[in-house]
Coordinates of C-alpha atoms in Angstrom, one line a residue:
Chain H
X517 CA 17.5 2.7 -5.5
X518 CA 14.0 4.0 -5.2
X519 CA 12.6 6.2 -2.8
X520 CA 9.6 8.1 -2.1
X521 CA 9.7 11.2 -0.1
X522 CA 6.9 12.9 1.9
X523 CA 8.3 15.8 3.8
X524 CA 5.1 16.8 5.5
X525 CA 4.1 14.5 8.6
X526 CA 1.4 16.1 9.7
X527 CA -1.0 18.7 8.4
X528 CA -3.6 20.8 10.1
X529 CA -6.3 22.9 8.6
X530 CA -9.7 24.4 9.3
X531 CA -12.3 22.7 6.5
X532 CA -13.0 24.5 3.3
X533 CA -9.3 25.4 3.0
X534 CA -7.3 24.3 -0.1
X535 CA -4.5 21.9 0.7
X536 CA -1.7 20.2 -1.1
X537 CA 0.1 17.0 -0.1
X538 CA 3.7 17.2 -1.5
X539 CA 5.3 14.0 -2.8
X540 CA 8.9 13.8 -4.5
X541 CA 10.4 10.7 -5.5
X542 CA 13.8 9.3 -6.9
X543 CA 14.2 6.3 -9.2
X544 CA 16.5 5.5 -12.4
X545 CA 13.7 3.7 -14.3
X546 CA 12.6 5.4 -17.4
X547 CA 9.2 4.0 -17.1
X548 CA 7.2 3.5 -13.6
X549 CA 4.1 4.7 -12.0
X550 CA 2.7 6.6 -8.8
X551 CA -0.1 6.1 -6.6
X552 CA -1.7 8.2 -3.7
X553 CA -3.5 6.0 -1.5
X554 CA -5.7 7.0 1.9
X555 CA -6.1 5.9 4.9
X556 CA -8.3 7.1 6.9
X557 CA -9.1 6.4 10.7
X558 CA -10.4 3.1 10.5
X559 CA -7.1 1.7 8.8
X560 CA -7.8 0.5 5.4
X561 CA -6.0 1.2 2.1
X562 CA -8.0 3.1 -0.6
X563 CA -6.8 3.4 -3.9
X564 CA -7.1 7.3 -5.1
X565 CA -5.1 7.5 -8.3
X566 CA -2.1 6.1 -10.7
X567 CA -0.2 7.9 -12.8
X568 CA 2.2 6.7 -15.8
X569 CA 5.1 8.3 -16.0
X570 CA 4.8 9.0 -19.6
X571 CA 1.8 10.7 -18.8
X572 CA 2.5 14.2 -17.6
X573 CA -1.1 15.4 -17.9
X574 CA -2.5 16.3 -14.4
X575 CA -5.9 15.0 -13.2
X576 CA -8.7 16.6 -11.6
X577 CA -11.4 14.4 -10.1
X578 CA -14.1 16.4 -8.2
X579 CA -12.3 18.2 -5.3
X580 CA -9.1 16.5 -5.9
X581 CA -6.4 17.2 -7.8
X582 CA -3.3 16.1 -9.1
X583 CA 0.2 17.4 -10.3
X584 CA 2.8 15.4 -11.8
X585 CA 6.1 17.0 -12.8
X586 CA 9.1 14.9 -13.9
X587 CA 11.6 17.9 -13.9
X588 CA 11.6 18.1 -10.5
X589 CA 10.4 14.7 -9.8
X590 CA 6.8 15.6 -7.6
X591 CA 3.6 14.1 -7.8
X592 CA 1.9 16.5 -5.5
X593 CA -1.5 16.0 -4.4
X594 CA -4.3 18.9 -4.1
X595 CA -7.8 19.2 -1.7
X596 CA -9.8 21.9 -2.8
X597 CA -12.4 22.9 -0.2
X598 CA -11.5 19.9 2.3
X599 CA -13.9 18.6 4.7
X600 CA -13.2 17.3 7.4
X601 CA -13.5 13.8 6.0
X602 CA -11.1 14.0 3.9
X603 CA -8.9 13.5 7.7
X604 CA -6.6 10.5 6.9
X605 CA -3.2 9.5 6.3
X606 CA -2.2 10.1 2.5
X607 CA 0.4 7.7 1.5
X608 CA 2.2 8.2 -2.1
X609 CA 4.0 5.1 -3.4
X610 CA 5.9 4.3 -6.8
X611 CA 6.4 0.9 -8.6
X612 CA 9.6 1.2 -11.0
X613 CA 9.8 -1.1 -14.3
X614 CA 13.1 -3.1 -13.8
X615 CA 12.7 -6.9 -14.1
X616 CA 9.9 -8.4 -12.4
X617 CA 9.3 -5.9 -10.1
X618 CA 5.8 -6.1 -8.2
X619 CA 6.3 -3.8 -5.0
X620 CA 5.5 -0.6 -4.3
X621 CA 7.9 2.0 -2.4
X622 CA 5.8 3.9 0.2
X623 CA 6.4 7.2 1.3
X624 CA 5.5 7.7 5.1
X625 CA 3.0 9.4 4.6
X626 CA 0.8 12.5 5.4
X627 CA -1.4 12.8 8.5
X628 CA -4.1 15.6 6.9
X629 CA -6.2 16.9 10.0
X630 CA -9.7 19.1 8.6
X631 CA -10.8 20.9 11.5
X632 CA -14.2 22.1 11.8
Chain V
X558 CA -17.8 -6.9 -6.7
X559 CA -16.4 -7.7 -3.3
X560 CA -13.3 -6.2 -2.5
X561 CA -10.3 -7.6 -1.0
X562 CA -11.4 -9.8 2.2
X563 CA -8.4 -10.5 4.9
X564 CA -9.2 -12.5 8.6
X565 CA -9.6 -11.4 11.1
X566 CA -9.1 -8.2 11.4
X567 CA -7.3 -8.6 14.3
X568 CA -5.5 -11.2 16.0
X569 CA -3.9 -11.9 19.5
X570 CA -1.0 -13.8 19.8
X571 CA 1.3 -14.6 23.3
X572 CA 5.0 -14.8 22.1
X573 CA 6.1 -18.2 20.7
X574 CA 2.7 -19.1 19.5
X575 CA 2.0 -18.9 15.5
X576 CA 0.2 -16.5 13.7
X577 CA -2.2 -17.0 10.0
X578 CA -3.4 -14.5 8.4
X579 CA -5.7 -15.4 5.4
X580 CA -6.6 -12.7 2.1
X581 CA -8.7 -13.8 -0.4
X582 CA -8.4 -11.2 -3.5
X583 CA -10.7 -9.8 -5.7
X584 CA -13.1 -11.6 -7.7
X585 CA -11.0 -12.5 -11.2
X586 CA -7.7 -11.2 -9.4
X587 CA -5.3 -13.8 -9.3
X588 CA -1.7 -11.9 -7.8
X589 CA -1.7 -11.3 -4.1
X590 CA 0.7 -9.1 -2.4
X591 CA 1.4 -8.8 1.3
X592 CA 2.9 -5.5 3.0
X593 CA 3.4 -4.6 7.0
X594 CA 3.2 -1.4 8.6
X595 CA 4.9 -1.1 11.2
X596 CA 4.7 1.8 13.4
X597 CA 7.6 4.8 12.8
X598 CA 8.6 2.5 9.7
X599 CA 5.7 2.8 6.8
X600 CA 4.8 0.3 4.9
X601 CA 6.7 -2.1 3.6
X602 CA 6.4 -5.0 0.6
X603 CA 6.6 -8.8 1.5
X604 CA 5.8 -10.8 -0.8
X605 CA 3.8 -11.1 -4.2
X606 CA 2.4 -14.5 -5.0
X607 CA 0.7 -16.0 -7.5
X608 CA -1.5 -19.0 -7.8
X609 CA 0.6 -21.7 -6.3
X610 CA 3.7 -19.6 -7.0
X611 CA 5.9 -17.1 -4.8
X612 CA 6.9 -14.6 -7.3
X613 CA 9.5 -12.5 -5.2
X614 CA 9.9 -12.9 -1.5
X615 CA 12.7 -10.1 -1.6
X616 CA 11.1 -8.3 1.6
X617 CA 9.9 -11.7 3.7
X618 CA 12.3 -11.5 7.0
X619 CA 14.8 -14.6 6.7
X620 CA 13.2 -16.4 9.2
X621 CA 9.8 -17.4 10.7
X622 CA 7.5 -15.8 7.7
X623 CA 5.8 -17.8 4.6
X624 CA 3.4 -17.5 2.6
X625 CA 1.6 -19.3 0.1
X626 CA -1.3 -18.8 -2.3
X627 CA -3.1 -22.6 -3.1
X628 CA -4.7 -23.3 -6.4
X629 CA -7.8 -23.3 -4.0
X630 CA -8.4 -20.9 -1.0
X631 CA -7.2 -18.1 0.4
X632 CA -3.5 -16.9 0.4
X633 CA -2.0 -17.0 4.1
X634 CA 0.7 -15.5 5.7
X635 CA 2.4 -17.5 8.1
X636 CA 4.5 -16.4 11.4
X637 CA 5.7 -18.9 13.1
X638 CA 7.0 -18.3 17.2
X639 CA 5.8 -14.8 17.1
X640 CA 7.9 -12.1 19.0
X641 CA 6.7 -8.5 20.3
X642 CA 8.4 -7.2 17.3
X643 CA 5.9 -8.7 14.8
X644 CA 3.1 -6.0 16.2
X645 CA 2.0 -4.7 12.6
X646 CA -0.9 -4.1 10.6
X647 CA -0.2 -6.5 7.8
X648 CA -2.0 -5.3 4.7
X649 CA -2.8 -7.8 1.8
X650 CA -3.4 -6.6 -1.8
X651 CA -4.3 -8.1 -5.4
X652 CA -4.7 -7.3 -8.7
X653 CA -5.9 -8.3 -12.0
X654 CA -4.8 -9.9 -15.3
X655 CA -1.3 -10.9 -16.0
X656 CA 0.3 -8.9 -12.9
X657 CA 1.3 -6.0 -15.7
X658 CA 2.4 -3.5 -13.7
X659 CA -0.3 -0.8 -15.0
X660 CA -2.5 -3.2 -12.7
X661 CA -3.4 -0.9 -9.7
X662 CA -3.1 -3.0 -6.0
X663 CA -6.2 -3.0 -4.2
X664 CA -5.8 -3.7 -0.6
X665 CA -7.9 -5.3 1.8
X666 CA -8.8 -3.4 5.2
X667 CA -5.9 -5.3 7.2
X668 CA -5.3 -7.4 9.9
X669 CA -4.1 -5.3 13.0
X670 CA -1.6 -8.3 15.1
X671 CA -0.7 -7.8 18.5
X672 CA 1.8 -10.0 20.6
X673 CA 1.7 -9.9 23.9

């Protein structure tokens, strides 16, 4: 079975802090991928990142970051210096490789507050 | 490039009355995929679909739900005799190529369903 896990429901922090978003996932596919998508208040789905997993190289992409580890099965995701419209729902999902498998497994997701 | 388009953004439906909900996917995307959020739940997959095809209806309840993607027009999900219970944002999503599953899922901004 595949499962992703994001422990943190909610978040709270005062802008400019750093912030990471943990995700840990569980699947028995040697090959599948990871997203982080966000939502923010008005309720659509944006696409931040994909990650192969036989790719373990982490990615940086202006005040975001990204750290995948397969030994411990985390794809955790970094704000540095958050504003306060980076307040959203962060949502990390996996697609496995097995057959003709489409679908992404969601996590629940992370409500990230930036306070002023 | 437009995005993903999905109408209307929300909808209003009395119990026992049916529900459409239309996506039309990215320009030179040809797989759609449907998910629901439901509140407490996450989100969860549907269906993928492609042209004039249903690919793997492995999360569509039993009963009540279709969907279908036409050689022309856009893809539409289908609830038929609507109960409270169907209350979701229902987010649709497409991607490019041959559906390989590097192909990232963009999603459209969602349509929010309410039954009274």
């Amino acid at each position: 079975a595949q499962k992703v896990t994001q422990a943190q429901t909610e978040i709270s922090v005062v802008e400019k802090e750093d912030v990471t978003l943990d995700c840990v996932y569980e699947t028995r596919d040697t090959t599948y991928y990871l997203f982080w998508y966000k939502q923010p208040p008005s309720g659509e789905l944006v696409f931040l990142i994909r990650r192969n997993s036989f790719d373990e190289q982490n990615e940086i992409s202006g005040r975001y970051s990204w750290n995948f580890q397969k030994s411990t099965s985390s794809f955790n995701f970094t704000i540095t210096a958050s504003q306060v419209v980076d307040s959203a729902v962060y949502f990390c999902a996996l697609i496995g490789t097995a057959g003709n498998n489409r679908k992404l497994i969601w996590g629940l997701g992370t409500s990230l507050a930036v306070n002023p | 490039n437009a995005g993903v388009m999905q109408n209307p953004r929300h909808l209003v439906r009395r119990r026992g009355q049916e529900a459409r909900l239309r996506c039309s996917p990215m320009k030179g995307h040809s797989h759609v995929y449907w998910y629901r959020q439901l509140p407490e739940e996450g989100l969860k997959f549907m269906v993928y679909l492609q042209k004039e095809n249903i690919i793997d209806e492995s999360g569509m309840p039993k009963e009540r739900f279709s969907a279908e993607f036409p050689k022309e027009g856009p893809s539409i999900l289908r609830i038929q005799q609507v109960v409270r219970g169907d209350s979701a944002a229902y987010f649709c999503a497409s991607s490019p190529r041959a559906g390989a599953r590097t192909d990232t899922q963009y999603f459209g901004p969602g349509t929010r369903l309410t039954v009274l």
